[in-house]
CSV table of C-alpha atoms in Angstrom, one decimal:
chain,number,residue,atom,x,y,z
A,1,MET,CA,-43.5,4.0,-40.9
A,2,ARG,CA,-47.0,4.3,-39.4
A,3,CYS,CA,-45.9,1.9,-36.6
A,4,CYS,CA,-43.3,4.3,-35.3
A,5,PRO,CA,-45.6,6.6,-33.3
A,6,LEU,CA,-47.3,3.5,-31.7
A,7,LEU,CA,-43.9,2.0,-30.9
A,8,TYR,CA,-42.8,5.3,-29.3
A,9,LEU,CA,-46.0,5.3,-27.1
A,10,LEU,CA,-45.4,1.7,-26.0
A,11,LEU,CA,-41.9,2.6,-24.9
A,12,VAL,CA,-42.6,6.0,-23.3
A,13,LEU,CA,-45.9,5.3,-21.5
A,14,PRO,CA,-44.6,2.7,-19.0
A,15,ILE,CA,-41.8,5.1,-18.0
A,16,TRP,CA,-44.1,8.0,-17.7
A,17,ALA,CA,-46.6,6.0,-15.6
A,18,SER,CA,-43.9,4.8,-13.3
A,19,ALA,CA,-42.7,8.3,-12.8
A,20,GLN,CA,-46.1,9.4,-11.6
A,21,GLN,CA,-46.1,6.8,-8.8
A,22,PRO,CA,-45.3,8.3,-5.4
A,23,ASP,CA,-41.8,7.4,-4.1
A,24,THR,CA,-42.2,5.7,-0.7
A,25,THR,CA,-38.5,4.8,-0.4
A,26,THR,CA,-36.6,6.5,2.4
A,27,HIS,CA,-33.5,8.2,1.1
A,28,HIS,CA,-30.6,8.9,3.4
A,29,PRO,CA,-28.3,11.6,2.0
A,30,THR,CA,-24.7,10.5,1.5
A,31,PRO,CA,-22.4,12.8,3.5
A,32,PHE,CA,-20.3,15.0,1.3
A,33,LEU,CA,-17.2,14.2,3.2
A,34,THR,CA,-16.4,11.3,5.6
A,35,VAL,CA,-13.6,11.8,8.0
A,36,SER,CA,-11.8,9.1,10.0
A,37,GLY,CA,-8.5,8.8,11.7
A,38,ALA,CA,-6.1,6.8,13.9
A,39,ALA,CA,-3.0,7.2,16.0
A,40,ASP,CA,-0.7,4.6,17.6
A,41,GLY,CA,2.3,4.3,19.8
A,42,TYR,CA,4.3,1.6,21.6
A,43,TYR,CA,7.0,0.6,24.1
A,44,ARG,CA,9.4,-2.2,23.1
A,45,TYR,CA,11.9,-4.0,25.4
A,46,ASP,CA,14.4,-6.3,23.7
A,47,LEU,CA,15.5,-9.0,26.2
A,48,ALA,CA,19.1,-8.8,24.8
A,49,ARG,CA,18.9,-5.0,25.4
A,50,SER,CA,19.8,-4.3,21.7
A,51,ALA,CA,17.8,-2.2,19.2
A,52,LYS,CA,19.6,-4.0,16.4
A,53,ASN,CA,17.5,-7.2,16.8
A,54,ASP,CA,14.3,-5.8,15.2
A,55,LEU,CA,14.6,-6.6,11.5
A,56,THR,CA,11.0,-5.9,10.5
A,57,SER,CA,9.2,-2.7,9.9
A,58,PHE,CA,8.0,0.1,12.3
A,59,THR,CA,9.4,-1.1,15.7
A,60,HIS,CA,13.1,-0.1,15.7
A,61,SER,CA,13.6,0.8,19.4
A,62,HIS,CA,14.6,-0.7,22.8
A,63,ASN,CA,13.5,0.4,26.2
A,64,ARG,CA,11.8,3.6,25.3
A,65,PRO,CA,8.3,4.8,24.3
A,66,GLU,CA,7.8,5.5,20.7
A,67,PHE,CA,5.2,7.3,18.6
A,68,GLY,CA,4.0,5.3,15.6
A,69,MET,CA,1.7,7.3,13.2
A,70,ALA,CA,-1.2,9.7,13.2
A,71,GLU,CA,-3.4,9.7,10.2
A,72,VAL,CA,-6.6,11.3,8.9
A,73,LYS,CA,-8.7,9.9,6.0
A,74,LEU,CA,-10.9,12.2,4.0
A,75,GLU,CA,-13.3,10.5,1.6
A,76,HIS,CA,-16.0,11.7,-0.8
A,77,GLN,CA,-18.1,8.8,-2.2
A,78,THR,CA,-21.0,8.7,-4.6
A,79,THR,CA,-22.6,5.9,-6.6
A,80,ARG,CA,-19.9,6.2,-9.2
A,81,ILE,CA,-17.1,8.3,-7.8
A,82,ASP,CA,-14.8,7.7,-4.8
A,83,ILE,CA,-12.1,10.2,-3.9
A,84,LEU,CA,-9.7,9.4,-1.0
A,85,ALA,CA,-7.0,11.4,0.7
A,86,ASP,CA,-5.2,9.5,3.4
A,87,LEU,CA,-2.7,11.8,5.2
A,88,ALA,CA,-0.3,10.7,7.9
A,89,ALA,CA,2.7,11.7,9.9
A,90,GLY,CA,5.2,10.0,12.2
A,91,PRO,CA,8.1,7.4,12.1
A,92,ARG,CA,5.7,4.7,10.8
A,93,GLU,CA,4.7,6.9,7.9
A,94,ASN,CA,8.3,8.0,7.2
A,95,GLU,CA,9.3,4.3,6.8
A,96,TYR,CA,6.2,3.5,4.7
A,97,ALA,CA,6.9,6.5,2.3
A,98,VAL,CA,10.6,5.5,2.2
A,99,ALA,CA,11.1,6.8,-1.4
A,100,ASP,CA,9.4,10.2,-0.8
A,101,ASN,CA,10.8,13.5,0.3
A,102,GLY,CA,9.3,16.7,1.8
A,103,LEU,CA,5.5,17.1,1.9
A,104,ALA,CA,5.0,14.0,-0.2
A,105,LYS,CA,6.0,11.9,2.8
A,106,GLY,CA,2.7,12.9,4.4
A,107,ILE,CA,0.6,11.5,1.6
A,108,LYS,CA,-0.1,7.8,2.4
A,109,GLN,CA,-2.9,7.3,-0.2
A,110,LEU,CA,-4.4,9.7,-2.7
A,111,TYR,CA,-6.6,8.3,-5.5
A,112,VAL,CA,-9.8,8.7,-7.5
A,113,SER,CA,-12.0,5.8,-8.5
A,114,TYR,CA,-14.8,5.7,-11.1
A,115,SER,CA,-17.4,2.9,-11.4
A,116,PRO,CA,-19.4,3.1,-14.7
A,117,THR,CA,-21.3,0.0,-13.5
A,118,GLY,CA,-21.6,-2.0,-10.2
A,119,TRP,CA,-19.1,-4.6,-11.4
A,120,LEU,CA,-16.4,-2.4,-12.9
A,121,LYS,CA,-14.1,0.2,-11.4
A,122,PHE,CA,-11.1,2.3,-12.6
A,123,THR,CA,-8.6,3.8,-10.2
A,124,ALA,CA,-5.8,6.3,-10.7
A,125,GLY,CA,-3.4,7.7,-8.0
A,126,THR,CA,-1.4,6.1,-5.2
A,127,TRP,CA,-2.6,3.4,-2.8
A,128,ALA,CA,-1.4,0.7,-0.4
A,129,THR,CA,-0.2,-2.6,-1.9
A,130,HIS,CA,-2.6,-5.5,-2.5
A,131,LEU,CA,0.1,-8.0,-1.4
A,132,CYS,CA,0.4,-9.5,2.1
A,133,TYR,CA,-2.1,-10.3,4.8
A,134,GLU,CA,-1.0,-7.4,7.0
A,135,SER,CA,-1.7,-3.7,6.6
A,136,PRO,CA,0.5,-0.5,7.1
A,137,ASP,CA,-2.3,0.8,9.4
A,138,ALA,CA,-1.8,-0.4,12.9
A,139,ALA,CA,-5.5,-0.3,13.5
A,140,ALA,CA,-6.0,-2.9,10.8
A,141,ASN,CA,-3.6,-5.5,12.3
A,142,ARG,CA,-4.0,-7.7,15.4
A,143,ASN,CA,-0.2,-8.1,15.8
A,144,TYR,CA,1.5,-4.8,16.3
A,145,SER,CA,5.0,-5.8,15.1
A,146,MET,CA,5.2,-6.8,11.4
A,147,SER,CA,6.1,-9.9,9.6
A,148,TYR,CA,9.3,-10.3,7.5
A,149,MET,CA,7.2,-10.8,4.4
A,150,PHE,CA,5.4,-7.5,4.9
A,151,SER,CA,8.6,-5.7,5.7
A,152,ASN,CA,10.2,-6.7,2.3
A,153,ASP,CA,7.0,-6.5,0.2
A,154,PRO,CA,6.1,-3.4,-1.7
A,155,PHE,CA,4.4,-0.8,0.5
A,156,SER,CA,2.5,1.2,-2.1
A,157,HIS,CA,1.8,1.5,-5.9
A,158,THR,CA,1.3,4.6,-8.0
A,159,GLY,CA,-0.5,4.3,-11.3
A,160,ILE,CA,-3.8,3.1,-12.8
A,161,LYS,CA,-5.7,-0.1,-12.3
A,162,THR,CA,-8.9,-1.8,-13.4
A,163,GLU,CA,-11.0,-4.0,-11.1
A,164,ALA,CA,-13.9,-6.2,-12.1
A,165,THR,CA,-16.2,-8.5,-10.2
A,166,VAL,CA,-17.9,-11.4,-11.9
A,167,GLY,CA,-20.0,-13.4,-9.5
A,168,LYS,CA,-17.8,-14.7,-6.8
A,169,ASN,CA,-14.6,-13.9,-8.7
A,170,GLY,CA,-12.7,-10.6,-8.7
A,171,PHE,CA,-10.0,-9.5,-11.1
A,172,MET,CA,-7.6,-6.6,-11.0
A,173,ILE,CA,-4.8,-5.5,-13.4
A,174,GLY,CA,-2.9,-2.3,-13.6
A,175,ILE,CA,0.3,-0.6,-14.5
A,176,ALA,CA,2.4,1.3,-11.9
A,177,ASN,CA,5.6,3.0,-11.2
A,178,PRO,CA,8.3,0.9,-9.5
A,179,SER,CA,7.1,-0.1,-6.1
A,180,ASN,CA,7.0,2.6,-3.4
A,181,TYR,CA,7.8,5.4,-5.9
A,182,ARG,CA,5.2,8.1,-6.6
A,183,VAL,CA,7.7,9.9,-8.8
A,184,ILE,CA,10.5,8.1,-10.7
A,185,PRO,CA,13.7,9.9,-9.9
A,186,ASP,CA,15.5,9.3,-13.2
A,187,SER,CA,13.5,10.7,-16.1
A,188,ASP,CA,15.7,8.7,-18.6
A,189,ARG,CA,14.6,5.4,-17.1
A,190,ASN,CA,10.8,5.4,-17.1
A,191,ASN,CA,10.4,1.8,-15.8
A,192,LYS,CA,6.9,0.4,-15.0
A,193,ASN,CA,5.5,-2.6,-13.1
A,194,ILE,CA,2.6,-4.8,-13.8
A,195,ILE,CA,0.3,-5.4,-10.8
A,196,ALA,CA,-2.5,-8.0,-10.8
A,197,GLN,CA,-4.9,-9.9,-8.5
A,198,TYR,CA,-7.4,-12.7,-8.7
A,199,SER,CA,-9.8,-13.2,-5.8
A,200,TYR,CA,-12.4,-15.9,-5.1
A,201,ALA,CA,-15.0,-15.6,-2.3
A,202,PRO,CA,-17.4,-18.5,-2.3
A,203,ASN,CA,-19.1,-17.2,0.8
A,204,GLU,CA,-18.7,-14.5,3.5
A,205,LYS,CA,-16.4,-16.8,5.6
A,206,LEU,CA,-13.7,-17.5,3.0
A,207,LYS,CA,-11.7,-15.4,0.6
A,208,ILE,CA,-8.7,-16.4,-1.5
A,209,CYS,CA,-6.4,-13.8,-3.2
A,210,LEU,CA,-3.6,-14.5,-5.7
A,211,ASN,CA,-1.4,-11.4,-6.2
A,212,TYR,CA,1.4,-10.4,-8.5
A,213,VAL,CA,3.7,-7.5,-9.0
A,214,GLY,CA,6.6,-7.5,-11.5
A,215,GLY,CA,8.9,-5.4,-13.7
A,216,ARG,CA,12.0,-3.3,-13.3
A,217,ASP,CA,12.8,-1.0,-10.4
A,218,VAL,CA,14.5,2.5,-10.6
A,219,THR,CA,18.0,0.9,-10.9
A,220,ASP,CA,16.9,-1.5,-13.7
A,221,ASN,CA,16.8,-4.6,-11.5
A,222,ARG,CA,14.2,-7.1,-12.5
A,223,SER,CA,11.8,-8.8,-10.0
A,224,HIS,CA,8.7,-10.9,-10.0
A,225,GLN,CA,6.7,-11.5,-6.8
A,226,TYR,CA,3.8,-14.0,-6.4
A,227,ASP,CA,1.7,-13.8,-3.3
A,228,LEU,CA,-1.2,-15.8,-1.7
A,229,VAL,CA,-3.5,-14.5,1.0
A,230,VAL,CA,-6.3,-16.7,2.5
A,231,THR,CA,-8.8,-15.5,5.2
A,232,ALA,CA,-11.3,-17.9,6.8
A,233,LYS,CA,-13.8,-17.6,9.6
A,234,THR,CA,-15.0,-20.8,11.2
A,235,SER,CA,-17.1,-19.2,13.9
A,236,ASN,CA,-17.7,-15.9,15.7
A,237,GLU,CA,-14.8,-16.8,18.1
A,238,PHE,CA,-12.2,-18.2,15.7
A,239,SER,CA,-10.7,-17.1,12.4
A,240,LEU,CA,-7.4,-17.7,10.6
A,241,GLY,CA,-5.3,-16.2,7.9
A,242,LEU,CA,-2.6,-17.6,5.7
A,243,ASN,CA,0.1,-15.7,3.7
A,244,ALA,CA,2.7,-17.1,1.4
A,245,THR,CA,5.0,-15.2,-1.0
A,246,ILE,CA,8.0,-15.7,-3.2
A,247,ASN,CA,10.2,-13.1,-4.9
A,248,ARG,CA,12.7,-13.8,-7.7
A,249,SER,CA,15.0,-11.0,-8.8
A,250,SER,CA,18.1,-10.4,-10.9
A,251,LEU,CA,20.4,-7.4,-10.7
A,252,ALA,CA,21.5,-5.2,-13.5
A,253,THR,CA,25.0,-5.0,-12.0
A,254,GLU,CA,25.3,-8.8,-12.4
A,255,LYS,CA,23.9,-8.5,-16.0
A,256,TYR,CA,20.9,-10.5,-14.9
A,257,GLU,CA,23.0,-13.7,-14.8
A,258,VAL,CA,22.2,-14.6,-11.2
A,259,SER,CA,18.7,-15.2,-9.8
A,260,HIS,CA,18.1,-14.2,-6.2
A,261,THR,CA,15.1,-15.7,-4.3
A,262,TRP,CA,13.5,-15.0,-1.0
A,263,TYR,CA,10.2,-16.5,0.2
A,264,GLY,CA,8.1,-16.9,3.3
A,265,SER,CA,4.8,-18.2,4.8
A,266,ALA,CA,2.9,-17.3,7.9
A,267,LEU,CA,-0.2,-18.6,9.7
A,268,TYR,CA,-2.4,-16.3,11.8
A,269,LEU,CA,-4.7,-17.9,14.4
A,270,ASN,CA,-7.3,-15.5,15.8
A,271,LEU,CA,-9.3,-16.2,18.9
A,272,ASP,CA,-12.0,-13.8,20.2
A,273,PRO,CA,-13.6,-15.2,23.4
A,274,HIS,CA,-15.2,-11.9,24.2
A,275,PRO,CA,-16.1,-8.8,22.1
A,276,TRP,CA,-13.5,-6.8,24.1
A,277,LEU,CA,-10.8,-9.5,24.1
A,278,GLY,CA,-8.9,-11.2,21.3
A,279,PHE,CA,-5.7,-13.2,20.8
A,280,THR,CA,-3.6,-13.7,17.7
A,281,LEU,CA,-0.7,-16.2,17.3
A,282,ARG,CA,1.4,-15.6,14.2
A,283,THR,CA,4.0,-18.1,13.1
A,284,GLU,CA,6.2,-17.2,10.2
A,285,TYR,CA,9.0,-18.9,8.3
A,286,PHE,CA,11.2,-16.6,6.2
A,287,SER,CA,14.0,-17.8,3.9
A,288,ASP,CA,16.6,-15.4,2.4
A,289,ASN,CA,19.5,-17.6,1.4
A,290,SER,CA,20.8,-14.8,-0.9
A,291,GLY,CA,21.1,-12.2,1.9
A,292,ILE,CA,19.0,-9.7,-0.1
A,293,CYS,CA,16.6,-8.8,2.8
A,294,LEU,CA,18.5,-9.9,5.9
A,295,PRO,CA,21.9,-8.8,7.2
A,296,ALA,CA,23.3,-12.2,6.1
A,297,PRO,CA,21.9,-15.3,4.4
A,298,ALA,CA,19.5,-17.0,6.9
A,299,ASN,CA,16.3,-18.9,7.5
A,300,VAL,CA,14.1,-17.4,10.3
A,301,ILE,CA,11.2,-18.7,12.3
A,302,ALA,CA,9.4,-15.9,14.1
A,303,THR,CA,6.6,-16.6,16.6
A,304,THR,CA,4.5,-13.7,17.9
A,305,LEU,CA,1.6,-13.8,20.4
A,306,SER,CA,-0.5,-10.7,20.8
A,307,ALA,CA,-3.6,-9.9,22.9
A,308,ASN,CA,-6.1,-7.2,21.9
A,309,PHE,CA,-8.0,-5.4,24.7
A,310,LYS,CA,-10.6,-3.1,23.4
A,311,VAL,CA,-11.7,-0.2,25.7
A,312,ALA,CA,-13.4,3.2,25.4
A,313,HIS,CA,-16.2,1.9,23.2
A,314,ALA,CA,-13.6,-0.1,21.1
A,315,HIS,CA,-11.9,3.1,19.9
A,316,LEU,CA,-8.8,2.2,21.9
A,317,THR,CA,-7.0,-1.1,21.6
A,318,LEU,CA,-4.2,-2.1,24.0
A,319,ILE,CA,-1.8,-4.7,22.5
A,320,PRO,CA,0.6,-6.6,24.8
A,321,GLU,CA,2.9,-8.7,22.6
A,322,PHE,CA,5.7,-11.3,23.1
A,323,ARG,CA,7.9,-12.3,20.1
A,324,ILE,CA,10.7,-14.8,19.6
A,325,ASP,CA,12.8,-14.9,16.4
A,326,GLU,CA,15.2,-17.8,15.7
A,327,ALA,CA,17.6,-18.1,12.8
A,328,ASP,CA,20.0,-20.7,11.5
A,329,ASN,CA,22.7,-18.0,11.2
A,330,PRO,CA,23.7,-15.5,13.9
A,331,ILE,CA,22.0,-12.4,12.5
A,332,PHE,CA,21.0,-11.0,16.0
A,333,TYR,CA,23.1,-9.5,18.8
A,334,HIS,CA,23.6,-9.6,22.5
A,335,ALA,CA,23.9,-6.4,24.5
A,336,ASP,CA,27.8,-6.6,24.3
A,337,GLY,CA,27.6,-6.8,20.5
A,338,SER,CA,28.4,-10.5,20.1
A,339,PRO,CA,26.2,-12.3,17.5
A,340,THR,CA,23.5,-14.8,18.4
A,341,ARG,CA,20.9,-16.8,16.5
A,342,ALA,CA,17.9,-15.9,18.6
A,343,ALA,CA,16.2,-12.7,19.8
A,344,ALA,CA,13.1,-12.1,22.0
A,345,SER,CA,11.2,-9.0,22.9
A,346,PHE,CA,8.1,-7.7,24.7
A,347,LEU,CA,6.0,-4.9,23.3
A,348,LEU,CA,3.0,-2.9,24.6
A,349,ALA,CA,1.1,-0.8,22.0
A,350,ALA,CA,-1.9,1.5,22.1
A,351,VAL,CA,-3.9,2.1,19.0
A,352,PHE,CA,-6.7,4.7,18.8
A,353,SER,CA,-9.1,4.9,15.9
A,354,LEU,CA,-12.3,6.7,14.9
């Protein structure tokens, strides 16, 4: 027992001594609130003069200027707490929040994260999906038009998730409402989805993500989706991305006896010869032989070439884009309404971000 006071002094004295040392570290106060925002718009011309030929998200028009989305992000971040409110309005947001009504449509993301340690984080709220290479934010994409995979992937998840980082490995698992639903409409059917991700980043130039979402939707249909995203940078001028996904589903109306599958893959080649100029070539193969996502069963090859001109101190990006979609089944239309197996369009977009 006589050793206890000595042990106490041995433990306390070093802490007390270090507390007396002058603090020479420069501390920069963290802003209480960080505000950022973006806005975008576009003009699209379909060479067949038909608005029916756009089968992907956010660009459903022909020969007229269109507003995309305006958003503002409010974030309060400390060492352990992160609170984000991402508010948006416009046709792009209306399509993103497809399952919401009223004021809820304006809430793009709203969540709270808590990090008890540097390698562990818990999040509750609603956030954009972890699937797909592309983002619902126009400012985060180099192509303005979207891929078929993104357009048929989940857009958002609402629930809770846990993320952990162990060395070069990242893990995420969570439970969420059926995809895109902040509130489940039928209180008697409280279905949930499992979401998960494993990521591996051996260095700053390469990252690999394996993603999953599965469960039952609001009508009791079952689905499981597996998704791969790879990003790689070979130099300051060249980088690439790869996205591959497969979705298997069975319908409650068919008593789960039939399996429906759609899948796709896309390669993104990015070239930046100058800080103010970039090019992205996206080539996508999309297969929907069940006709779940497309107007009829078909396989599509879509090729999109976009340029990115950054002006006004890089706050404004101009994106001219040319796109060709070719299918093995006539799912597109001529101006007179007759079906065709190919469609082409030109698009000019402007994206402003702060």
